[in-house]
Amino acid sequence: MTDTTLSGHVDHLVVGAGFAGLAMAIKLDEDGERDFLVIEKGHDVGGTWRDNTYPGAACDVPSQLYSYSFAPNPDWSMSFSPQPEIQAYIRRVAQESGTLDRFRFGVTMLEATWVESEQHWRVSTDAGELTATTLVSGAGGLSEPRLPDIEGIESFAGQTFHSARWDDSVDLTGKRVAVIGTGASAIQIVPELAKVAGHLDVYQRTAPWVIPRNDREYTAVERFAFRHLPGIQKVYRTAIYWGRECYVPAFTKEPRLAAPAQALAQANIARAIKDPELKAKVTPDYRIGCKRILISNAYYPALASDHVELVTDRIARITPTGVVTADGAEREIDVLVVATGFHTTDQPISHHIRGRSGETLGATWARNGMAAYKGTTVHGFPNFFQIVGPNVGLGHSSMVFMIESQVAYIREAIATMRRDRYAALEPRADVQERYNADLQDRMEGTVWSAGGCASWYLDDHGRNTTLWPRATFTFRRQTAAFDVAAYDVEAPRTDRTDRTTTEEIPA
């Protein structure tokens, strides 16, 4: 709707309209929970797939798995879908869902505060203030770009933009371009920029492991079958899912099982790069899987091009005209592209949510480390649910699977509140602590802890609070039913003013 003035009360307020927020809206509507509102600071649904429009943007999870189980897409053109197709898919699902009348775009949440006396959330936005019984964050972990802390970056006189805020108005043809970063976005951007730039500098802090991208176009026969024989598409999806789950032991139990993948990555280097010095620069010195494994057939050939230079010296500062490295060399550029990732272990939305004590979620996590119960609920923050919260991320499979698991858990929680007339609930402190202690114990034997690298998976406390250290079907099983015994619950104030602790559950 066009009216973005907000006021009054809703049963459920959802923040964010990406995969997570849209799934939540669709399932709330299916459950008859129609008094909800989705607020989104952007202009459309899609989240990260709306914002990341850089050249070469595509998913590194197969298309058949990177989609809702309840809304299969027979029209994927490739086995790994490009960004425009993913965004078109999300938009189509939203339009067909019948829920867009409860979405408000161009609205930013400024602060959400739990009001104990009223047992609801008071939420202020740049379009007004409202209250909500439950607050669901679907803001995601890859929504806020992280800018590098480099001296002088604000002084650069040319064009500067982050990979997630691509400026299509800038003509890069023949320009001298620098890309800072060699992560998942950068390895897609670099080959595209190499096609048009006059000269391209790629600044690498840590070399990534890059394996071949086994992408292909779907045949006309396959696409016909996907549209008219949906069982075929389900078989594809199931096969891809279990194929991906076969990676889990190498990440979580025995990293040596990843030796074939490392050999594949080394062969990928050898096939494209002949120069011994460049080959040494792009070969990581840590075990594969410790950082995110990337996929590309074009990245290494691009680096081997005569007009592309891989720079591994530390960046000392940026001047109005170029980049100065620690060795004193200055490379002049016209355009600076920053591909340095996102705020994942310090989610910006957490600093705008105040719980029972009045402290923000961000302050709580800064002091104690980012933690939640089943990645979804947090002690001290009643009726707050987070999709893609702590330790829900994956290094091998589709986040849409995890999102659907969390949405199912939240639906069960809301149904329980309706059935048993609970006005508020939050996970017990001891249950949340025990859950996260178990997660961190399981992290000890994983490649992310023992692989010999530092990564964005780790928080300021040195703990991996980003990834799920088990099979995804284990997470699905854990979130299949709402375990009210793990929660403190409250009746409405008109019935009772004390908080009730549910029975002790076994350790």
Short mmCIF file of C-alpha atoms in Angstrom, two decimals:
data_model
loop_
_atom_site.label_atom_id
_atom_site.label_comp_id
_atom_site.label_asym_id
_atom_site.label_seq_id
_atom_site.Cartn_x
_atom_site.Cartn_y
_atom_site.Cartn_z
CA MET A 1 0.00 0.00 0.00
CA THR A 2 1.15 3.58 -0.57
CA ASP A 3 0.25 4.94 2.88
CA THR A 4 3.34 4.52 5.07
CA THR A 5 2.07 6.33 8.17
CA LEU A 6 2.16 3.80 10.98
CA SER A 7 0.16 3.79 14.21
CA GLY A 8 -2.02 1.53 16.33
CA HIS A 9 -1.41 -2.09 17.30
CA VAL A 10 -0.73 -5.29 15.37
CA ASP A 11 -0.44 -8.83 16.66
CA HIS A 12 2.81 -9.46 14.80
CA LEU A 13 5.39 -7.06 13.42
CA VAL A 14 7.97 -8.49 10.99
CA VAL A 15 11.09 -6.49 10.14
CA GLY A 16 12.59 -7.21 6.73
CA ALA A 17 11.13 -8.47 3.45
CA GLY A 18 13.77 -10.86 2.18
CA PHE A 19 13.43 -14.64 2.08
CA ALA A 20 12.87 -14.71 5.86
CA GLY A 21 10.31 -11.93 6.24
CA LEU A 22 8.32 -13.05 3.22
CA ALA A 23 8.16 -16.66 4.41
CA MET A 24 7.00 -15.47 7.83
CA ALA A 25 4.24 -13.35 6.29
CA ILE A 26 3.01 -16.14 4.05
CA LYS A 27 2.87 -18.67 6.86
CA LEU A 28 1.23 -16.28 9.34
CA ASP A 29 -1.45 -15.65 6.75
CA GLU A 30 -1.93 -19.39 6.19
CA ASP A 31 -2.36 -19.88 9.94
CA GLY A 32 -5.11 -17.28 10.11
CA GLU A 33 -2.79 -14.83 11.90
CA ARG A 34 -3.72 -12.03 9.54
CA ASP A 35 -3.15 -9.09 11.87
CA PHE A 36 0.48 -8.59 10.98
CA LEU A 37 2.65 -5.99 9.33
CA VAL A 38 5.96 -6.32 7.49
CA ILE A 39 8.15 -3.22 7.42
CA GLU A 40 11.06 -2.99 4.98
CA LYS A 41 13.54 -0.13 4.62
CA GLY A 42 14.06 -0.95 0.93
CA HIS A 43 11.73 -0.30 -1.96
CA ASP A 44 10.81 -3.92 -2.70
CA VAL A 45 10.94 -7.47 -1.40
CA GLY A 46 14.14 -9.47 -1.87
CA GLY A 47 16.55 -8.33 0.83
CA THR A 48 20.11 -9.17 -0.13
CA TRP A 49 18.98 -10.28 -3.60
CA ARG A 50 17.35 -6.90 -4.15
CA ASP A 51 20.44 -5.01 -3.00
CA ASN A 52 23.29 -7.02 -4.54
CA THR A 53 23.08 -6.11 -8.21
CA TYR A 54 26.80 -6.08 -8.94
CA PRO A 55 28.04 -7.62 -12.22
CA GLY A 56 28.13 -11.41 -12.05
CA ALA A 57 25.98 -11.68 -8.90
CA ALA A 58 24.70 -15.24 -8.54
CA CYS A 59 23.99 -17.84 -5.88
CA ASP A 60 26.54 -20.48 -4.90
CA VAL A 61 23.82 -22.91 -3.79
CA PRO A 62 21.99 -24.83 -6.56
CA SER A 63 18.77 -23.19 -7.73
CA GLN A 64 16.51 -26.13 -6.93
CA LEU A 65 17.51 -25.95 -3.26
CA TYR A 66 17.72 -22.17 -2.99
CA SER A 67 13.97 -21.63 -3.10
CA TYR A 68 10.97 -22.20 -0.87
CA SER A 69 9.85 -25.81 -0.53
CA PHE A 70 6.25 -24.56 -0.72
CA ALA A 71 6.85 -22.51 -3.89
CA PRO A 72 9.00 -24.44 -6.38
CA ASN A 73 10.19 -22.51 -9.41
CA PRO A 74 10.05 -24.40 -12.73
CA ASP A 75 11.65 -21.50 -14.60
CA TRP A 76 15.25 -21.53 -13.37
CA SER A 77 17.49 -21.18 -16.42
CA MET A 78 20.69 -22.37 -14.76
CA SER A 79 21.68 -24.93 -12.15
CA PHE A 80 23.05 -21.97 -10.13
CA SER A 81 20.65 -19.07 -10.40
CA PRO A 82 21.81 -15.52 -11.21
CA GLN A 83 20.66 -12.59 -9.08
CA PRO A 84 18.00 -11.23 -11.45
CA GLU A 85 16.23 -14.61 -11.54
CA ILE A 86 16.29 -14.96 -7.75
CA GLN A 87 14.88 -11.47 -7.29
CA ALA A 88 12.19 -12.13 -9.91
CA TYR A 89 11.31 -15.38 -8.12
CA ILE A 90 10.96 -13.68 -4.72
CA ARG A 91 8.84 -10.91 -6.24
CA ARG A 92 6.56 -13.43 -7.97
CA VAL A 93 6.06 -15.46 -4.79
CA ALA A 94 5.23 -12.26 -2.90
CA GLN A 95 2.71 -11.14 -5.51
CA GLU A 96 1.00 -14.52 -5.60
CA SER A 97 0.87 -14.86 -1.81
CA GLY A 98 -1.85 -12.29 -1.27
CA THR A 99 0.07 -10.70 1.63
CA LEU A 100 1.60 -7.60 0.04
CA ASP A 101 -1.25 -5.43 1.35
CA ARG A 102 0.40 -5.81 4.77
CA PHE A 103 3.88 -4.79 3.63
CA ARG A 104 5.19 -1.25 4.10
CA PHE A 105 8.25 -0.36 2.06
CA GLY A 106 10.60 2.53 2.67
CA VAL A 107 10.12 2.21 6.42
CA THR A 108 13.08 1.91 8.80
CA MET A 109 12.73 0.61 12.34
CA LEU A 110 14.42 3.07 14.70
CA GLU A 111 13.88 1.33 18.02
CA ALA A 112 11.79 -1.46 19.52
CA THR A 113 11.29 -1.54 23.30
CA TRP A 114 9.59 -4.21 25.38
CA VAL A 115 6.98 -2.60 27.63
CA GLU A 116 6.62 -4.91 30.61
CA SER A 117 3.47 -3.33 32.01
CA GLU A 118 1.66 -3.70 28.68
CA GLN A 119 3.26 -7.00 27.60
CA HIS A 120 3.97 -5.76 24.11
CA TRP A 121 6.63 -4.14 21.94
CA ARG A 122 6.59 -0.40 21.33
CA VAL A 123 8.20 0.21 17.98
CA SER A 124 9.24 3.56 16.58
CA THR A 125 9.94 3.93 12.88
CA ASP A 126 10.64 6.82 10.54
CA ALA A 127 6.98 6.54 9.50
CA GLY A 128 5.38 6.61 12.94
CA GLU A 129 5.02 4.51 16.07
CA LEU A 130 3.03 1.34 16.72
CA THR A 131 2.85 -1.55 19.17
CA ALA A 132 3.01 -5.28 18.56
CA THR A 133 2.49 -8.41 20.61
CA THR A 134 5.35 -10.22 18.89
CA LEU A 135 8.38 -8.86 17.08
CA VAL A 136 10.03 -10.96 14.37
CA SER A 137 13.37 -9.91 12.92
CA GLY A 138 13.95 -11.06 9.37
CA ALA A 139 16.71 -8.52 8.81
CA GLY A 140 19.25 -11.22 7.96
CA GLY A 141 22.97 -11.53 8.50
CA LEU A 142 24.03 -10.18 5.09
CA SER A 143 22.05 -6.97 5.05
CA GLU A 144 24.40 -4.27 6.34
CA PRO A 145 27.65 -3.73 4.38
CA ARG A 146 30.87 -3.60 6.38
CA LEU A 147 33.26 -0.88 5.29
CA PRO A 148 37.00 -1.28 5.84
CA ASP A 149 38.76 0.85 8.43
CA ILE A 150 41.41 2.31 6.13
CA GLU A 151 43.01 5.69 6.64
CA GLY A 152 41.94 8.25 4.06
CA ILE A 153 39.21 6.21 2.40
CA GLU A 154 36.80 9.12 2.68
CA SER A 155 39.30 11.37 0.86
CA PHE A 156 39.28 9.41 -2.41
CA ALA A 157 38.18 11.79 -5.16
CA GLY A 158 36.89 9.16 -7.60
CA GLN A 159 33.78 7.01 -7.33
CA THR A 160 33.58 4.63 -4.35
CA PHE A 161 30.92 2.03 -3.67
CA HIS A 162 30.40 -1.20 -1.75
CA SER A 163 29.60 -4.35 -3.71
CA ALA A 164 26.15 -4.43 -2.07
CA ARG A 165 25.45 -0.83 -3.12
CA TRP A 166 26.54 -1.06 -6.74
CA ASP A 167 26.33 2.14 -8.78
CA ASP A 168 25.21 1.20 -12.29
CA SER A 169 25.53 4.80 -13.43
CA VAL A 170 29.34 4.57 -13.30
CA ASP A 171 30.84 3.57 -16.65
CA LEU A 172 33.87 1.42 -15.89
CA THR A 173 34.99 1.01 -19.49
CA GLY A 174 38.71 1.67 -19.76
CA LYS A 175 38.92 2.90 -16.17
CA ARG A 176 41.58 2.10 -13.58
CA VAL A 177 39.66 0.13 -10.95
CA ALA A 178 40.62 -1.28 -7.56
CA VAL A 179 38.71 -4.00 -5.74
CA ILE A 180 39.35 -4.44 -2.03
CA GLY A 181 38.51 -7.97 -0.90
CA THR A 182 38.59 -11.48 -2.28
CA GLY A 183 35.46 -13.01 -0.79
CA ALA A 184 32.31 -14.44 -2.34
CA SER A 185 31.19 -11.19 -3.96
CA ALA A 186 34.65 -10.18 -5.15
CA ILE A 187 35.34 -13.39 -7.04
CA GLN A 188 32.13 -12.81 -9.02
CA ILE A 189 32.86 -9.12 -9.61
CA VAL A 190 36.53 -9.39 -10.64
CA PRO A 191 35.98 -11.45 -13.83
CA GLU A 192 33.27 -9.04 -14.98
CA LEU A 193 35.37 -5.95 -14.28
CA ALA A 194 38.35 -7.52 -16.03
CA LYS A 195 36.28 -7.55 -19.22
CA VAL A 196 35.84 -3.77 -19.30
CA ALA A 197 38.44 -2.08 -17.07
CA GLY A 198 41.58 -0.62 -18.57
CA HIS A 199 43.50 -1.82 -15.51
CA LEU A 200 42.30 -3.71 -12.45
CA ASP A 201 44.02 -4.01 -9.05
CA VAL A 202 42.68 -6.69 -6.69
CA TYR A 203 43.72 -6.25 -3.05
CA GLN A 204 43.90 -9.54 -1.19
CA ARG A 205 44.36 -9.95 2.54
CA THR A 206 43.77 -13.69 2.67
CA ALA A 207 43.58 -16.03 -0.31
CA PRO A 208 40.32 -17.98 -0.59
CA TRP A 209 39.95 -21.59 -1.69
CA VAL A 210 38.07 -21.56 -4.99
CA ILE A 211 36.70 -24.73 -6.57
CA PRO A 212 35.17 -25.03 -10.07
CA ARG A 213 31.62 -23.80 -10.57
CA ASN A 214 29.80 -26.73 -12.15
CA ASP A 215 27.08 -24.58 -13.62
CA ARG A 216 25.03 -25.31 -16.71
CA GLU A 217 21.84 -24.30 -18.46
CA TYR A 218 18.81 -26.49 -17.91
CA THR A 219 17.69 -28.17 -21.10
CA ALA A 220 14.29 -27.57 -22.65
CA VAL A 221 13.31 -31.13 -21.64
CA GLU A 222 14.24 -30.48 -18.01
CA ARG A 223 12.33 -27.22 -17.87
CA PHE A 224 9.27 -28.86 -19.45
CA ALA A 225 9.45 -31.61 -16.81
CA PHE A 226 9.82 -29.09 -13.97
CA ARG A 227 6.68 -27.30 -15.10
CA HIS A 228 4.47 -30.27 -15.95
CA LEU A 229 5.88 -33.06 -13.79
CA PRO A 230 6.56 -31.44 -10.39
CA GLY A 231 7.67 -34.75 -8.95
CA ILE A 232 10.76 -34.55 -11.18
CA GLN A 233 11.75 -31.22 -9.68
CA LYS A 234 11.23 -32.61 -6.20
CA VAL A 235 13.61 -35.47 -7.02
CA TYR A 236 16.24 -32.95 -8.19
CA ARG A 237 15.80 -30.95 -5.00
CA THR A 238 16.02 -34.00 -2.75
CA ALA A 239 19.13 -35.30 -4.51
CA ILE A 240 20.86 -31.93 -4.24
CA TYR A 241 19.91 -31.63 -0.56
CA TRP A 242 21.42 -34.99 0.40
CA GLY A 243 24.44 -34.38 -1.80
CA ARG A 244 25.10 -31.18 0.14
CA GLU A 245 24.62 -32.92 3.48
CA CYS A 246 27.46 -35.27 2.53
CA TYR A 247 29.80 -32.30 3.06
CA VAL A 248 28.89 -32.01 6.75
CA PRO A 249 31.34 -34.60 8.18
CA ALA A 250 34.28 -32.83 6.51
CA PHE A 251 33.28 -29.56 8.17
CA THR A 252 32.22 -30.83 11.58
CA LYS A 253 33.88 -34.18 12.32
CA GLU A 254 36.93 -34.99 10.24
CA PRO A 255 38.41 -32.11 8.22
CA ARG A 256 40.74 -34.52 6.40
CA LEU A 257 37.68 -35.73 4.49
CA ALA A 258 37.87 -32.44 2.58
CA ALA A 259 41.19 -33.44 0.96
CA PRO A 260 39.52 -34.17 -2.42
CA ALA A 261 37.94 -30.72 -2.42
CA GLN A 262 41.30 -29.14 -1.65
CA ALA A 263 42.88 -31.09 -4.50
CA LEU A 264 40.09 -29.84 -6.78
CA ALA A 265 40.82 -26.26 -5.75
CA GLN A 266 44.54 -26.71 -6.33
CA ALA A 267 43.82 -28.12 -9.78
CA ASN A 268 41.60 -25.09 -10.42
CA ILE A 269 44.59 -22.86 -9.71
CA ALA A 270 47.02 -24.91 -11.80
CA ARG A 271 44.67 -24.96 -14.77
CA ALA A 272 44.37 -21.16 -14.97
CA ILE A 273 47.60 -19.75 -13.55
CA LYS A 274 51.07 -20.57 -14.84
CA ASP A 275 53.10 -17.79 -13.22
CA PRO A 276 54.75 -19.29 -10.09
CA GLU A 277 54.63 -16.04 -8.12
CA LEU A 278 50.92 -15.48 -8.76
CA LYS A 279 50.21 -19.14 -8.09
CA ALA A 280 51.86 -18.81 -4.67
CA LYS A 281 49.85 -15.68 -3.90
CA VAL A 282 46.47 -17.30 -4.61
CA THR A 283 47.21 -20.56 -2.75
CA PRO A 284 45.81 -20.40 0.81
CA ASP A 285 47.92 -21.45 3.79
CA TYR A 286 44.99 -22.86 5.78
CA ARG A 287 42.83 -25.95 5.57
CA ILE A 288 39.97 -25.80 3.09
CA GLY A 289 36.61 -25.12 4.74
CA CYS A 290 38.05 -22.96 7.52
CA LYS A 291 36.80 -19.95 5.57
CA ARG A 292 33.92 -20.06 3.12
CA ILE A 293 34.69 -22.22 0.07
CA LEU A 294 34.04 -20.24 -3.09
CA ILE A 295 33.10 -21.41 -6.57
CA SER A 296 34.22 -19.90 -9.87
CA ASN A 297 35.60 -20.90 -13.24
CA ALA A 298 36.47 -17.33 -14.20
CA TYR A 299 38.24 -15.83 -11.17
CA TYR A 300 41.70 -17.33 -11.63
CA PRO A 301 41.78 -16.71 -15.40
CA ALA A 302 40.88 -13.07 -14.71
CA LEU A 303 43.75 -12.72 -12.22
CA ALA A 304 46.11 -14.15 -14.82
CA SER A 305 45.20 -11.41 -17.34
CA ASP A 306 47.94 -8.96 -18.28
CA HIS A 307 45.94 -5.90 -17.17
CA VAL A 308 45.01 -7.35 -13.75
CA GLU A 309 47.32 -7.21 -10.72
CA LEU A 310 46.80 -9.12 -7.48
CA VAL A 311 48.19 -7.02 -4.64
CA THR A 312 48.93 -8.81 -1.36
CA ASP A 313 50.82 -6.02 0.43
CA ARG A 314 48.82 -4.45 3.25
CA ILE A 315 46.94 -1.26 2.38
CA ALA A 316 48.48 1.60 4.39
CA ARG A 317 46.15 4.38 3.30
CA ILE A 318 44.03 5.72 0.50
CA THR A 319 44.74 9.10 -1.10
CA PRO A 320 42.49 11.26 -3.28
CA THR A 321 43.97 9.58 -6.34
CA GLY A 322 44.94 6.04 -5.36
CA VAL A 323 45.88 3.30 -2.93
CA VAL A 324 49.15 3.24 -1.00
CA THR A 325 50.46 -0.09 0.28
CA ALA A 326 52.80 -0.77 3.17
CA ASP A 327 55.81 -0.95 0.85
CA GLY A 328 55.22 2.71 -0.10
CA ALA A 329 53.94 2.02 -3.62
CA GLU A 330 50.94 4.07 -4.78
CA ARG A 331 48.66 2.77 -7.50
CA GLU A 332 46.48 5.42 -9.08
CA ILE A 333 42.84 4.55 -9.73
CA ASP A 334 39.61 6.09 -10.99
CA VAL A 335 37.11 3.84 -9.18
CA LEU A 336 37.27 2.05 -5.81
CA VAL A 337 35.06 -1.01 -5.25
CA VAL A 338 34.79 -2.22 -1.66
CA ALA A 339 33.89 -5.91 -1.37
CA THR A 340 34.56 -6.40 2.33
CA GLY A 341 31.46 -8.25 3.43
CA PHE A 342 28.78 -7.56 6.01
CA HIS A 343 28.12 -7.13 9.71
CA THR A 344 27.39 -10.75 10.70
CA THR A 345 28.59 -11.18 14.29
CA ASP A 346 27.47 -7.66 15.19
CA GLN A 347 24.07 -7.42 13.57
CA PRO A 348 23.10 -3.72 13.36
CA ILE A 349 19.42 -4.35 14.15
CA SER A 350 20.41 -5.72 17.57
CA HIS A 351 21.36 -2.21 18.69
CA HIS A 352 17.79 -1.03 18.14
CA ILE A 353 15.99 -3.67 20.23
CA ARG A 354 15.59 -3.15 23.99
CA GLY A 355 14.48 -6.03 26.16
CA ARG A 356 13.03 -6.48 29.62
CA SER A 357 15.99 -4.82 31.39
CA GLY A 358 16.11 -1.84 29.05
CA GLU A 359 19.45 -2.96 27.62
CA THR A 360 19.75 -3.40 23.87
CA LEU A 361 20.28 -6.82 22.37
CA GLY A 362 23.49 -5.50 20.86
CA ALA A 363 24.85 -4.49 24.28
CA THR A 364 23.89 -7.88 25.72
CA TRP A 365 25.71 -9.68 22.92
CA ALA A 366 28.74 -7.37 23.10
CA ARG A 367 29.15 -8.28 26.77
CA ASN A 368 28.32 -11.98 26.67
CA GLY A 369 28.75 -12.99 23.04
CA MET A 370 26.03 -13.42 20.42
CA ALA A 371 23.72 -16.19 21.60
CA ALA A 372 20.11 -17.30 21.31
CA TYR A 373 18.03 -20.39 21.92
CA LYS A 374 17.79 -22.43 18.73
CA GLY A 375 19.01 -19.31 16.94
CA THR A 376 15.52 -17.87 17.32
CA THR A 377 14.63 -16.59 20.80
CA VAL A 378 16.67 -14.73 23.43
CA HIS A 379 16.39 -14.68 27.22
CA GLY A 380 15.39 -11.22 28.43
CA PHE A 381 13.58 -10.37 25.19
CA PRO A 382 10.01 -11.66 25.49
CA ASN A 383 7.98 -12.35 22.36
CA PHE A 384 11.00 -11.63 20.18
CA PHE A 385 11.91 -14.03 17.40
CA GLN A 386 14.91 -13.78 15.12
CA ILE A 387 15.18 -15.58 11.81
CA VAL A 388 18.80 -16.32 10.83
CA GLY A 389 20.00 -15.58 14.32
CA PRO A 390 23.17 -16.83 16.05
CA ASN A 391 24.60 -20.16 14.87
CA VAL A 392 22.04 -20.68 12.12
CA GLY A 393 24.33 -19.93 9.16
CA LEU A 394 25.62 -22.64 6.84
CA GLY A 395 28.82 -23.30 4.96
CA HIS A 396 27.45 -25.95 2.63
CA SER A 397 23.72 -25.76 1.96
CA SER A 398 20.69 -23.53 1.52
CA MET A 399 19.77 -20.92 4.11
CA VAL A 400 16.19 -21.13 2.83
CA PHE A 401 15.97 -24.58 4.47
CA MET A 402 17.04 -23.07 7.81
CA ILE A 403 14.67 -20.14 7.39
CA GLU A 404 11.72 -22.46 6.83
CA SER A 405 12.71 -24.45 9.92
CA GLN A 406 12.74 -21.31 12.07
CA VAL A 407 9.48 -20.04 10.61
CA ALA A 408 7.84 -23.35 11.54
CA TYR A 409 9.15 -23.01 15.11
CA ILE A 410 7.84 -19.45 15.42
CA ARG A 411 4.44 -20.51 14.09
CA GLU A 412 4.29 -23.21 16.76
CA ALA A 413 5.23 -20.66 19.42
CA ILE A 414 2.46 -18.31 18.32
CA ALA A 415 -0.05 -21.17 18.19
CA THR A 416 0.97 -22.15 21.71
CA MET A 417 0.43 -18.59 22.91
CA ARG A 418 -3.03 -18.59 21.35
CA ARG A 419 -4.02 -21.99 22.71
CA ASP A 420 -2.76 -21.52 26.26
CA ARG A 421 -3.47 -17.79 26.47
CA TYR A 422 0.11 -16.77 27.15
CA ALA A 423 0.71 -13.04 26.86
CA ALA A 424 4.49 -13.39 26.82
CA LEU A 425 7.21 -16.00 26.67
CA GLU A 426 11.00 -16.09 26.57
CA PRO A 427 13.57 -18.89 26.83
CA ARG A 428 14.80 -19.69 30.32
CA ALA A 429 18.32 -18.50 31.05
CA ASP A 430 19.59 -21.94 32.04
CA VAL A 431 18.15 -23.58 28.92
CA GLN A 432 19.68 -20.97 26.61
CA GLU A 433 23.04 -21.24 28.38
CA ARG A 434 23.06 -25.02 28.15
CA TYR A 435 22.07 -24.94 24.50
CA ASN A 436 24.90 -22.58 23.56
CA ALA A 437 27.46 -24.41 25.69
CA ASP A 438 26.66 -27.53 23.70
CA LEU A 439 27.02 -25.61 20.42
CA GLN A 440 30.45 -24.30 21.36
CA ASP A 441 31.54 -27.76 22.52
CA ARG A 442 30.59 -29.10 19.12
CA MET A 443 32.58 -26.30 17.45
CA GLU A 444 35.81 -27.55 18.97
CA GLY A 445 36.26 -30.36 16.48
CA THR A 446 35.15 -28.47 13.39
CA VAL A 447 37.31 -27.13 10.58
CA TRP A 448 36.20 -23.61 11.51
CA SER A 449 37.96 -23.88 14.87
CA ALA A 450 40.91 -26.08 13.93
CA GLY A 451 41.51 -25.07 10.33
CA GLY A 452 44.18 -22.45 11.02
CA CYS A 453 42.43 -19.31 9.82
CA ALA A 454 40.61 -16.26 11.10
CA SER A 455 37.24 -15.66 9.48
CA TRP A 456 34.09 -13.56 9.68
CA TYR A 457 32.46 -16.57 11.33
CA LEU A 458 34.18 -15.61 14.62
CA ASP A 459 32.96 -12.87 16.98
CA ASP A 460 35.02 -10.54 19.18
CA HIS A 461 35.16 -13.27 21.82
CA GLY A 462 36.83 -15.64 19.35
CA ARG A 463 33.78 -17.91 19.19
CA ASN A 464 32.01 -19.11 16.08
CA THR A 465 28.56 -17.65 16.64
CA THR A 466 27.62 -17.71 12.96
CA LEU A 467 27.46 -21.31 11.73
CA TRP A 468 25.41 -24.37 12.58
CA PRO A 469 27.86 -27.20 13.49
CA ARG A 470 25.61 -30.14 12.64
CA ALA A 471 23.52 -31.52 9.79
CA THR A 472 20.65 -29.31 8.69
CA PHE A 473 18.10 -32.07 9.26
CA THR A 474 19.15 -32.01 12.93
CA PHE A 475 18.20 -28.33 13.11
CA ARG A 476 14.92 -29.11 11.35
CA ARG A 477 14.20 -31.79 13.95
CA GLN A 478 15.04 -29.42 16.84
CA THR A 479 12.64 -26.78 15.56
CA ALA A 480 9.84 -29.11 14.46
CA ALA A 481 7.79 -28.52 17.61
CA PHE A 482 7.69 -25.65 20.08
CA ASP A 483 9.13 -26.83 23.41
CA VAL A 484 7.21 -24.64 25.85
CA ALA A 485 8.89 -26.37 28.80
CA ALA A 486 12.07 -24.50 27.86
CA TYR A 487 10.34 -21.16 28.35
CA ASP A 488 9.20 -18.79 31.05
CA VAL A 489 5.65 -17.79 30.24
CA GLU A 490 3.25 -15.08 31.42
CA ALA A 491 -0.50 -14.91 31.51
CA PRO A 492 -2.25 -11.67 30.54
CA ARG A 493 -2.08 -8.96 33.22
CA THR A 494 -5.84 -9.14 33.64
CA ASP A 495 -5.46 -12.78 34.77
CA ARG A 496 -2.21 -12.78 36.72
CA THR A 497 0.71 -10.45 37.28
CA ASP A 498 3.44 -12.95 38.14
CA ARG A 499 5.74 -14.72 35.79
CA THR A 500 5.49 -18.50 35.60
CA THR A 501 8.48 -20.76 35.17
CA THR A 502 7.57 -23.99 33.43
CA GLU A 503 8.61 -27.35 34.75
CA GLU A 504 12.29 -28.28 34.71
CA ILE A 505 13.31 -30.10 31.59
CA PRO A 506 15.99 -32.80 31.69
CA ALA A 507 19.57 -31.70 31.14
#
